[in-house]
Amino acid sequence: QLHLVESGGGLVQPGGSLRLSCQVSGFRLDERAIGWFRQAPGKEREGIACVDGRGYNTLYSAPVKGRFTVSRDNAKNQVYLQLNSLKVEDTAIYSCAYAWSPDPDICALGEGTYVYWGRGTQVTVSS
């Protein structure tokens, strides 16, 4: 059975950085897109980043573009999300998700692209 477990969240001051990890187990990560999503209190979940199966292409939502970077290490079955220049409005639960399609070129921010989800890790940005 496939499992995704996020880690690396925490409390950070505005302007700070965090590196989130998504560990995939129970299935090979090879050539499956991984998306990152977040959900802030009282708001709907939003897709913020994705990386295609081979790590060649990435996509970011407007609020995080230029500040967040997604990468992957298929040999370790891990995907990462580097969060820089954090803002108070970045406070949310961050989750990773595993694409349903075996097409390695897919990279999208819509929830319908993904079939398995982790439980998330809390990121709090506060002074």
Short mmCIF file of N, CA, C and O in Angstrom, two decimals:
data_model
loop_
_atom_site.label_atom_id
_atom_site.label_comp_id
_atom_site.label_asym_id
_atom_site.label_seq_id
_atom_site.Cartn_x
_atom_site.Cartn_y
_atom_site.Cartn_z
N GLN A 1 0.84 -1.18 0.00
CA GLN A 1 0.00 0.00 0.00
C GLN A 1 0.89 1.24 0.00
O GLN A 1 1.90 1.29 0.68
N LEU A 2 0.46 2.23 -0.75
CA LEU A 2 1.24 3.45 -0.88
C LEU A 2 1.04 4.36 0.33
O LEU A 2 -0.09 4.55 0.80
N HIS A 3 2.14 4.92 0.82
CA HIS A 3 2.08 5.88 1.90
C HIS A 3 2.94 7.07 1.55
O HIS A 3 4.02 6.92 0.98
N LEU A 4 2.46 8.25 1.91
CA LEU A 4 3.23 9.48 1.77
C LEU A 4 3.29 10.13 3.15
O LEU A 4 2.26 10.33 3.78
N VAL A 5 4.48 10.47 3.57
CA VAL A 5 4.66 11.08 4.89
C VAL A 5 5.49 12.34 4.73
O VAL A 5 6.63 12.30 4.25
N GLU A 6 4.90 13.45 5.16
CA GLU A 6 5.59 14.73 5.08
C GLU A 6 6.32 15.01 6.40
O GLU A 6 5.87 14.59 7.47
N SER A 7 7.39 15.76 6.29
CA SER A 7 8.14 16.19 7.47
C SER A 7 8.83 17.51 7.16
O SER A 7 8.89 17.93 6.01
N GLY A 8 9.33 18.14 8.22
CA GLY A 8 10.11 19.37 8.05
C GLY A 8 9.38 20.65 8.40
O GLY A 8 9.96 21.73 8.36
N GLY A 9 8.10 20.53 8.74
CA GLY A 9 7.37 21.73 9.11
C GLY A 9 7.81 22.25 10.47
O GLY A 9 8.59 21.63 11.17
N GLY A 10 7.29 23.43 10.81
CA GLY A 10 7.64 24.01 12.10
C GLY A 10 7.26 25.47 12.17
O GLY A 10 6.52 25.98 11.32
N LEU A 11 7.76 26.13 13.20
CA LEU A 11 7.52 27.54 13.43
C LEU A 11 8.74 28.33 12.95
O LEU A 11 9.87 28.02 13.32
N VAL A 12 8.48 29.34 12.14
CA VAL A 12 9.58 30.14 11.59
C VAL A 12 9.14 31.59 11.53
O VAL A 12 7.95 31.89 11.39
N GLN A 13 10.09 32.49 11.64
CA GLN A 13 9.79 33.92 11.57
C GLN A 13 9.61 34.36 10.11
O GLN A 13 10.15 33.72 9.19
N PRO A 14 8.88 35.43 9.88
CA PRO A 14 8.77 35.96 8.51
C PRO A 14 10.14 36.20 7.91
O PRO A 14 11.05 36.70 8.57
N GLY A 15 10.29 35.83 6.65
CA GLY A 15 11.57 35.93 5.98
C GLY A 15 12.43 34.69 6.10
O GLY A 15 13.46 34.58 5.42
N GLY A 16 12.03 33.77 6.95
CA GLY A 16 12.80 32.56 7.17
C GLY A 16 12.57 31.49 6.11
O GLY A 16 11.84 31.71 5.14
N SER A 17 13.19 30.34 6.34
CA SER A 17 13.14 29.24 5.38
C SER A 17 12.86 27.91 6.08
O SER A 17 13.18 27.75 7.26
N LEU A 18 12.27 27.01 5.34
CA LEU A 18 12.08 25.64 5.77
C LEU A 18 12.25 24.73 4.57
O LEU A 18 12.04 25.15 3.42
N ARG A 19 12.60 23.48 4.84
CA ARG A 19 12.65 22.48 3.78
C ARG A 19 11.75 21.33 4.16
O ARG A 19 11.99 20.64 5.16
N LEU A 20 10.72 21.13 3.38
CA LEU A 20 9.79 20.03 3.61
C LEU A 20 10.21 18.82 2.79
O LEU A 20 10.73 18.95 1.69
N SER A 21 9.95 17.64 3.35
CA SER A 21 10.23 16.39 2.66
C SER A 21 8.96 15.57 2.57
O SER A 21 8.11 15.62 3.46
N CYS A 22 8.87 14.81 1.50
CA CYS A 22 7.76 13.88 1.30
C CYS A 22 8.38 12.52 1.01
O CYS A 22 9.03 12.33 -0.03
N GLN A 23 8.22 11.60 1.95
CA GLN A 23 8.75 10.26 1.79
C GLN A 23 7.65 9.35 1.25
O GLN A 23 6.59 9.23 1.88
N VAL A 24 7.93 8.70 0.14
CA VAL A 24 6.97 7.78 -0.46
C VAL A 24 7.40 6.36 -0.16
O VAL A 24 8.57 6.01 -0.35
N SER A 25 6.49 5.54 0.31
CA SER A 25 6.81 4.14 0.59
C SER A 25 5.70 3.26 0.05
O SER A 25 4.57 3.70 -0.14
N GLY A 26 6.06 2.02 -0.21
CA GLY A 26 5.08 1.06 -0.68
C GLY A 26 4.92 1.03 -2.18
O GLY A 26 4.20 0.19 -2.72
N PHE A 27 5.59 1.94 -2.87
CA PHE A 27 5.49 2.00 -4.32
C PHE A 27 6.66 2.81 -4.82
O PHE A 27 7.12 3.74 -4.16
N ARG A 28 7.12 2.47 -6.01
CA ARG A 28 8.23 3.24 -6.57
C ARG A 28 7.77 4.63 -6.98
O ARG A 28 6.70 4.80 -7.54
N LEU A 29 8.64 5.57 -6.70
CA LEU A 29 8.34 6.95 -7.03
C LEU A 29 8.59 7.27 -8.49
O LEU A 29 8.06 8.22 -9.04
N ASP A 30 9.34 6.37 -9.15
CA ASP A 30 9.82 6.64 -10.49
C ASP A 30 8.71 7.09 -11.43
O ASP A 30 7.68 6.45 -11.57
N GLU A 31 8.96 8.21 -12.03
CA GLU A 31 8.15 8.67 -13.14
C GLU A 31 6.69 8.93 -12.81
O GLU A 31 5.81 8.80 -13.66
N ARG A 32 6.44 9.30 -11.56
CA ARG A 32 5.10 9.75 -11.18
C ARG A 32 5.23 11.19 -10.70
O ARG A 32 6.09 11.50 -9.89
N ALA A 33 4.34 12.03 -11.18
CA ALA A 33 4.35 13.41 -10.72
C ALA A 33 3.96 13.47 -9.24
O ALA A 33 3.16 12.67 -8.76
N ILE A 34 4.53 14.42 -8.56
CA ILE A 34 4.18 14.70 -7.16
C ILE A 34 3.77 16.17 -7.05
O ILE A 34 4.45 17.06 -7.58
N GLY A 35 2.68 16.38 -6.38
CA GLY A 35 2.20 17.74 -6.16
C GLY A 35 2.31 18.11 -4.69
O GLY A 35 2.28 17.24 -3.82
N TRP A 36 2.44 19.40 -4.45
CA TRP A 36 2.40 19.93 -3.09
C TRP A 36 1.18 20.84 -2.97
O TRP A 36 0.92 21.68 -3.86
N PHE A 37 0.48 20.66 -1.88
CA PHE A 37 -0.72 21.43 -1.62
C PHE A 37 -0.63 22.03 -0.21
O PHE A 37 0.16 21.56 0.62
N ARG A 38 -1.44 23.03 0.04
CA ARG A 38 -1.51 23.57 1.39
C ARG A 38 -2.94 24.00 1.70
O ARG A 38 -3.70 24.32 0.80
N GLN A 39 -3.26 23.96 2.97
CA GLN A 39 -4.58 24.39 3.42
C GLN A 39 -4.42 25.24 4.66
O GLN A 39 -3.96 24.75 5.70
N ALA A 40 -4.81 26.49 4.53
CA ALA A 40 -4.76 27.41 5.66
C ALA A 40 -6.07 27.35 6.42
O ALA A 40 -7.10 26.93 5.86
N PRO A 41 -6.08 27.74 7.68
CA PRO A 41 -7.31 27.70 8.48
C PRO A 41 -8.44 28.49 7.81
O PRO A 41 -8.25 29.64 7.41
N GLY A 42 -9.59 27.84 7.66
CA GLY A 42 -10.74 28.50 7.08
C GLY A 42 -10.71 28.66 5.57
O GLY A 42 -11.60 29.30 5.00
N LYS A 43 -9.71 28.08 4.94
CA LYS A 43 -9.59 28.21 3.48
C LYS A 43 -9.57 26.84 2.82
O LYS A 43 -9.30 25.83 3.47
N GLU A 44 -9.84 26.82 1.53
CA GLU A 44 -9.78 25.57 0.78
C GLU A 44 -8.33 25.20 0.48
O GLU A 44 -7.45 26.05 0.44
N ARG A 45 -8.15 23.91 0.26
CA ARG A 45 -6.80 23.44 -0.11
C ARG A 45 -6.44 23.97 -1.49
O ARG A 45 -7.29 24.00 -2.40
N GLU A 46 -5.19 24.38 -1.64
CA GLU A 46 -4.73 24.92 -2.91
C GLU A 46 -3.46 24.21 -3.35
O GLU A 46 -2.59 23.90 -2.53
N GLY A 47 -3.36 23.97 -4.64
CA GLY A 47 -2.14 23.41 -5.19
C GLY A 47 -1.11 24.50 -5.35
O GLY A 47 -1.42 25.58 -5.87
N ILE A 48 0.11 24.25 -4.90
CA ILE A 48 1.13 25.28 -4.96
C ILE A 48 2.36 24.90 -5.79
O ILE A 48 3.06 25.79 -6.28
N ALA A 49 2.61 23.63 -5.95
CA ALA A 49 3.80 23.24 -6.71
C ALA A 49 3.66 21.81 -7.18
O ALA A 49 2.96 21.00 -6.56
N CYS A 50 4.30 21.49 -8.28
CA CYS A 50 4.38 20.10 -8.72
C CYS A 50 5.70 19.90 -9.46
O CYS A 50 6.30 20.84 -9.94
N VAL A 51 6.09 18.64 -9.50
CA VAL A 51 7.27 18.25 -10.26
C VAL A 51 6.91 17.00 -11.05
O VAL A 51 6.27 16.09 -10.52
N ASP A 52 7.29 16.96 -12.30
CA ASP A 52 6.94 15.81 -13.12
C ASP A 52 7.77 14.60 -12.71
O ASP A 52 8.64 14.68 -11.86
N GLY A 53 7.48 13.48 -13.34
CA GLY A 53 8.05 12.22 -12.89
C GLY A 53 9.57 12.13 -12.90
O GLY A 53 10.15 11.43 -12.06
N ARG A 54 10.19 12.80 -13.81
CA ARG A 54 11.65 12.70 -13.93
C ARG A 54 12.35 13.92 -13.34
O ARG A 54 13.58 13.97 -13.34
N GLY A 55 11.56 14.90 -12.88
CA GLY A 55 12.16 16.09 -12.31
C GLY A 55 12.57 17.13 -13.33
O GLY A 55 13.26 18.09 -12.99
N TYR A 56 12.13 16.98 -14.55
CA TYR A 56 12.53 17.91 -15.60
C TYR A 56 11.70 19.19 -15.59
O TYR A 56 12.20 20.26 -15.95
N ASN A 57 10.44 19.07 -15.22
CA ASN A 57 9.53 20.20 -15.29
C ASN A 57 8.87 20.44 -13.95
O ASN A 57 8.51 19.50 -13.23
N THR A 58 8.71 21.70 -13.62
CA THR A 58 8.03 22.09 -12.39
C THR A 58 7.00 23.17 -12.69
O THR A 58 7.05 23.82 -13.74
N LEU A 59 6.08 23.33 -11.78
CA LEU A 59 5.02 24.32 -11.93
C LEU A 59 4.72 24.89 -10.56
O LEU A 59 4.71 24.13 -9.57
N TYR A 60 4.46 26.19 -10.51
CA TYR A 60 4.19 26.83 -9.23
C TYR A 60 2.97 27.75 -9.33
O TYR A 60 2.71 28.35 -10.38
N SER A 61 2.27 27.87 -8.22
CA SER A 61 1.19 28.84 -8.18
C SER A 61 1.77 30.24 -8.02
O SER A 61 2.90 30.42 -7.55
N ALA A 62 0.99 31.23 -8.37
CA ALA A 62 1.48 32.61 -8.33
C ALA A 62 1.95 33.05 -6.94
O ALA A 62 2.98 33.73 -6.82
N PRO A 63 1.23 32.69 -5.86
CA PRO A 63 1.66 33.18 -4.55
C PRO A 63 3.03 32.68 -4.09
O PRO A 63 3.65 33.30 -3.22
N VAL A 64 3.50 31.56 -4.65
CA VAL A 64 4.76 30.99 -4.16
C VAL A 64 5.87 31.02 -5.19
O VAL A 64 7.03 30.76 -4.85
N LYS A 65 5.54 31.34 -6.41
CA LYS A 65 6.55 31.33 -7.47
C LYS A 65 7.67 32.31 -7.14
O LYS A 65 7.43 33.44 -6.75
N GLY A 66 8.89 31.81 -7.31
CA GLY A 66 10.05 32.62 -7.00
C GLY A 66 10.53 32.49 -5.57
O GLY A 66 11.64 32.93 -5.24
N ARG A 67 9.72 31.90 -4.70
CA ARG A 67 10.10 31.72 -3.30
C ARG A 67 10.23 30.24 -2.93
O ARG A 67 11.06 29.89 -2.08
N PHE A 68 9.43 29.39 -3.54
CA PHE A 68 9.44 27.96 -3.23
C PHE A 68 10.07 27.20 -4.40
O PHE A 68 9.92 27.59 -5.56
N THR A 69 10.75 26.11 -4.06
CA THR A 69 11.37 25.28 -5.09
C THR A 69 11.10 23.81 -4.78
O THR A 69 11.37 23.34 -3.67
N VAL A 70 10.58 23.11 -5.77
CA VAL A 70 10.30 21.68 -5.61
C VAL A 70 11.38 20.87 -6.34
O VAL A 70 11.84 21.25 -7.41
N SER A 71 11.78 19.77 -5.74
CA SER A 71 12.78 18.89 -6.34
C SER A 71 12.49 17.46 -5.90
O SER A 71 11.64 17.23 -5.01
N ARG A 72 13.17 16.50 -6.50
CA ARG A 72 12.94 15.11 -6.15
C ARG A 72 14.20 14.30 -6.29
O ARG A 72 15.08 14.63 -7.07
N ASP A 73 14.24 13.21 -5.51
CA ASP A 73 15.31 12.22 -5.59
C ASP A 73 14.63 10.86 -5.69
O ASP A 73 14.25 10.27 -4.68
N ASN A 74 14.46 10.39 -6.91
CA ASN A 74 13.74 9.14 -7.11
C ASN A 74 14.45 7.95 -6.47
O ASN A 74 13.80 6.99 -6.04
N ALA A 75 15.76 7.99 -6.41
CA ALA A 75 16.51 6.90 -5.80
C ALA A 75 16.18 6.75 -4.32
O ALA A 75 16.22 5.66 -3.76
N LYS A 76 15.84 7.88 -3.67
CA LYS A 76 15.50 7.86 -2.24
C LYS A 76 13.99 7.84 -2.02
O LYS A 76 13.55 7.86 -0.88
N ASN A 77 13.23 7.86 -3.11
CA ASN A 77 11.77 7.93 -3.00
C ASN A 77 11.32 9.16 -2.22
O ASN A 77 10.36 9.08 -1.43
N GLN A 78 12.00 10.27 -2.44
CA GLN A 78 11.68 11.50 -1.72
C GLN A 78 11.48 12.68 -2.66
O GLN A 78 12.12 12.76 -3.71
N VAL A 79 10.60 13.55 -2.24
CA VAL A 79 10.37 14.82 -2.93
C VAL A 79 10.50 15.92 -1.89
O VAL A 79 10.11 15.73 -0.73
N TYR A 80 11.03 17.06 -2.31
CA TYR A 80 11.31 18.14 -1.38
C TYR A 80 10.62 19.42 -1.82
O TYR A 80 10.38 19.65 -3.01
N LEU A 81 10.34 20.26 -0.86
CA LEU A 81 9.82 21.59 -1.14
C LEU A 81 10.59 22.58 -0.27
O LEU A 81 10.46 22.56 0.95
N GLN A 82 11.43 23.38 -0.92
CA GLN A 82 12.18 24.41 -0.22
C GLN A 82 11.34 25.68 -0.16
O GLN A 82 10.92 26.20 -1.19
N LEU A 83 11.13 26.15 1.06
CA LEU A 83 10.32 27.35 1.28
C LEU A 83 11.23 28.48 1.75
O LEU A 83 11.83 28.40 2.81
N ASN A 84 11.36 29.51 0.94
CA ASN A 84 12.18 30.68 1.27
C ASN A 84 11.32 31.93 1.37
O ASN A 84 10.20 31.97 0.85
N SER A 85 11.87 32.94 2.02
CA SER A 85 11.19 34.23 2.15
C SER A 85 9.75 34.05 2.63
O SER A 85 8.81 34.62 2.07
N LEU A 86 9.61 33.27 3.67
CA LEU A 86 8.27 32.92 4.15
C LEU A 86 7.52 34.14 4.68
O LEU A 86 8.12 35.04 5.29
N LYS A 87 6.22 34.11 4.46
CA LYS A 87 5.33 35.18 4.89
C LYS A 87 4.29 34.62 5.86
O LYS A 87 4.03 33.40 5.86
N VAL A 88 3.69 35.49 6.63
CA VAL A 88 2.66 35.05 7.57
C VAL A 88 1.55 34.31 6.84
O VAL A 88 1.03 33.30 7.33
N GLU A 89 1.22 34.75 5.65
CA GLU A 89 0.15 34.12 4.88
C GLU A 89 0.51 32.75 4.31
O GLU A 89 -0.34 32.09 3.71
N ASP A 90 1.74 32.33 4.49
CA ASP A 90 2.14 30.97 4.10
C ASP A 90 1.78 29.95 5.18
O ASP A 90 1.95 28.74 4.97
N THR A 91 1.31 30.41 6.31
CA THR A 91 0.92 29.50 7.39
C THR A 91 -0.18 28.57 6.92
O THR A 91 -1.24 29.01 6.45
N ALA A 92 0.07 27.27 7.04
CA ALA A 92 -0.89 26.27 6.54
C ALA A 92 -0.37 24.88 6.85
O ALA A 92 0.78 24.71 7.28
N ILE A 93 -1.22 23.89 6.59
CA ILE A 93 -0.78 22.49 6.59
C ILE A 93 -0.38 22.15 5.16
O ILE A 93 -1.17 22.34 4.23
N TYR A 94 0.83 21.66 5.00
CA TYR A 94 1.38 21.35 3.68
C TYR A 94 1.37 19.84 3.47
O TYR A 94 1.87 19.08 4.31
N SER A 95 0.83 19.43 2.32
CA SER A 95 0.71 18.01 2.01
C SER A 95 1.28 17.71 0.64
O SER A 95 1.22 18.57 -0.26
N CYS A 96 1.78 16.50 0.48
CA CYS A 96 2.20 16.06 -0.84
C CYS A 96 1.20 15.03 -1.37
O CYS A 96 0.48 14.39 -0.59
N ALA A 97 1.19 14.88 -2.67
CA ALA A 97 0.23 13.98 -3.30
C ALA A 97 0.86 13.30 -4.50
O ALA A 97 1.72 13.86 -5.18
N TYR A 98 0.39 12.10 -4.79
CA TYR A 98 0.96 11.19 -5.79
C TYR A 98 -0.01 11.10 -6.96
O TYR A 98 -1.20 10.80 -6.78
N ALA A 99 0.50 11.35 -8.17
CA ALA A 99 -0.37 11.38 -9.34
C ALA A 99 -0.92 10.00 -9.67
O ALA A 99 -0.26 8.98 -9.49
N TRP A 100 -2.15 9.97 -10.21
CA TRP A 100 -2.75 8.72 -10.58
C TRP A 100 -2.23 8.22 -11.92
O TRP A 100 -2.21 7.02 -12.19
N SER A 101 -1.78 9.11 -12.78
CA SER A 101 -1.37 8.71 -14.12
C SER A 101 0.10 8.32 -14.15
O SER A 101 0.95 8.97 -13.56
N PRO A 102 0.43 7.24 -14.87
CA PRO A 102 1.84 6.85 -15.03
C PRO A 102 2.58 7.71 -16.05
O PRO A 102 3.77 7.51 -16.26
N ASP A 103 1.88 8.66 -16.68
CA ASP A 103 2.55 9.55 -17.63
C ASP A 103 3.55 10.43 -16.90
O ASP A 103 3.15 11.26 -16.08
N PRO A 104 4.85 10.28 -17.16
CA PRO A 104 5.85 11.04 -16.40
C PRO A 104 5.86 12.52 -16.72
O PRO A 104 6.48 13.29 -15.99
N ASP A 105 5.18 12.92 -17.82
CA ASP A 105 5.24 14.33 -18.22
C ASP A 105 4.15 15.18 -17.57
O ASP A 105 4.10 16.38 -17.76
N ILE A 106 3.27 14.55 -16.84
CA ILE A 106 2.19 15.30 -16.21
C ILE A 106 2.72 16.09 -15.04
O ILE A 106 3.47 15.60 -14.20
N CYS A 107 2.30 17.32 -14.96
CA CYS A 107 2.60 18.18 -13.81
C CYS A 107 1.49 19.22 -13.75
O CYS A 107 1.37 20.08 -14.63
N ALA A 108 0.65 19.12 -12.74
CA ALA A 108 -0.50 20.02 -12.67
C ALA A 108 -0.82 20.32 -11.21
O ALA A 108 -0.44 19.57 -10.31
N LEU A 109 -1.51 21.43 -10.98
CA LEU A 109 -1.83 21.86 -9.62
C LEU A 109 -3.24 21.50 -9.19
O LEU A 109 -3.62 21.77 -8.05
N GLY A 110 -4.01 20.90 -10.08
CA GLY A 110 -5.36 20.52 -9.72
C GLY A 110 -5.42 19.25 -8.89
O GLY A 110 -4.65 18.32 -9.11
N GLU A 111 -6.33 19.21 -7.96
CA GLU A 111 -6.44 18.03 -7.09
C GLU A 111 -6.78 16.77 -7.86
O GLU A 111 -6.40 15.66 -7.45
N GLY A 112 -7.47 16.89 -8.97
CA GLY A 112 -7.88 15.73 -9.74
C GLY A 112 -6.73 14.96 -10.36
O GLY A 112 -6.91 13.82 -10.80
N THR A 113 -5.56 15.55 -10.38
CA THR A 113 -4.37 14.87 -10.92
C THR A 113 -3.84 13.82 -9.97
O THR A 113 -3.11 12.93 -10.37
N TYR A 114 -4.24 13.88 -8.71
CA TYR A 114 -3.59 13.08 -7.67
C TYR A 114 -4.57 12.12 -7.01
O TYR A 114 -5.76 12.40 -6.86
N VAL A 115 -4.01 11.00 -6.58
CA VAL A 115 -4.87 9.95 -6.04
C VAL A 115 -4.50 9.57 -4.61
O VAL A 115 -5.36 9.11 -3.86
N TYR A 116 -3.26 9.74 -4.23
CA TYR A 116 -2.84 9.43 -2.86
C TYR A 116 -2.30 10.70 -2.22
O TYR A 116 -1.60 11.49 -2.86
N TRP A 117 -2.61 10.85 -0.92
CA TRP A 117 -2.26 12.07 -0.20
C TRP A 117 -1.61 11.73 1.14
O TRP A 117 -2.00 10.76 1.80
N GLY A 118 -0.66 12.56 1.52
CA GLY A 118 -0.14 12.46 2.88
C GLY A 118 -1.01 13.25 3.84
O GLY A 118 -1.92 13.97 3.42
N ARG A 119 -0.72 13.11 5.13
CA ARG A 119 -1.52 13.80 6.14
C ARG A 119 -1.09 15.25 6.34
O ARG A 119 -1.84 16.04 6.88
N GLY A 120 0.11 15.56 5.96
CA GLY A 120 0.55 16.94 6.01
C GLY A 120 1.47 17.25 7.17
O GLY A 120 1.56 16.50 8.15
N THR A 121 2.13 18.39 7.05
CA THR A 121 2.99 18.91 8.10
C THR A 121 2.67 20.40 8.27
O THR A 121 2.48 21.11 7.28
N GLN A 122 2.63 20.83 9.53
CA GLN A 122 2.22 22.20 9.82
C GLN A 122 3.39 23.16 9.63
O GLN A 122 4.48 22.94 10.17
N VAL A 123 3.14 24.23 8.90
CA VAL A 123 4.09 25.33 8.77
C VAL A 123 3.43 26.57 9.35
O VAL A 123 2.34 26.96 8.92
N THR A 124 4.08 27.17 10.34
CA THR A 124 3.57 28.38 10.97
C THR A 124 4.60 29.48 10.83
O THR A 124 5.75 29.31 11.26
N VAL A 125 4.19 30.59 10.25
CA VAL A 125 5.09 31.72 10.07
C VAL A 125 4.57 32.85 10.96
O VAL A 125 3.48 33.38 10.75
N SER A 126 5.36 33.19 11.95
CA SER A 126 4.92 34.18 12.93
C SER A 126 6.13 34.81 13.59
O SER A 126 7.16 34.16 13.79
N SER A 127 5.98 36.08 13.94
CA SER A 127 7.04 36.75 14.68
C SER A 127 6.78 36.68 16.18
O SER A 127 7.58 37.17 16.97
#
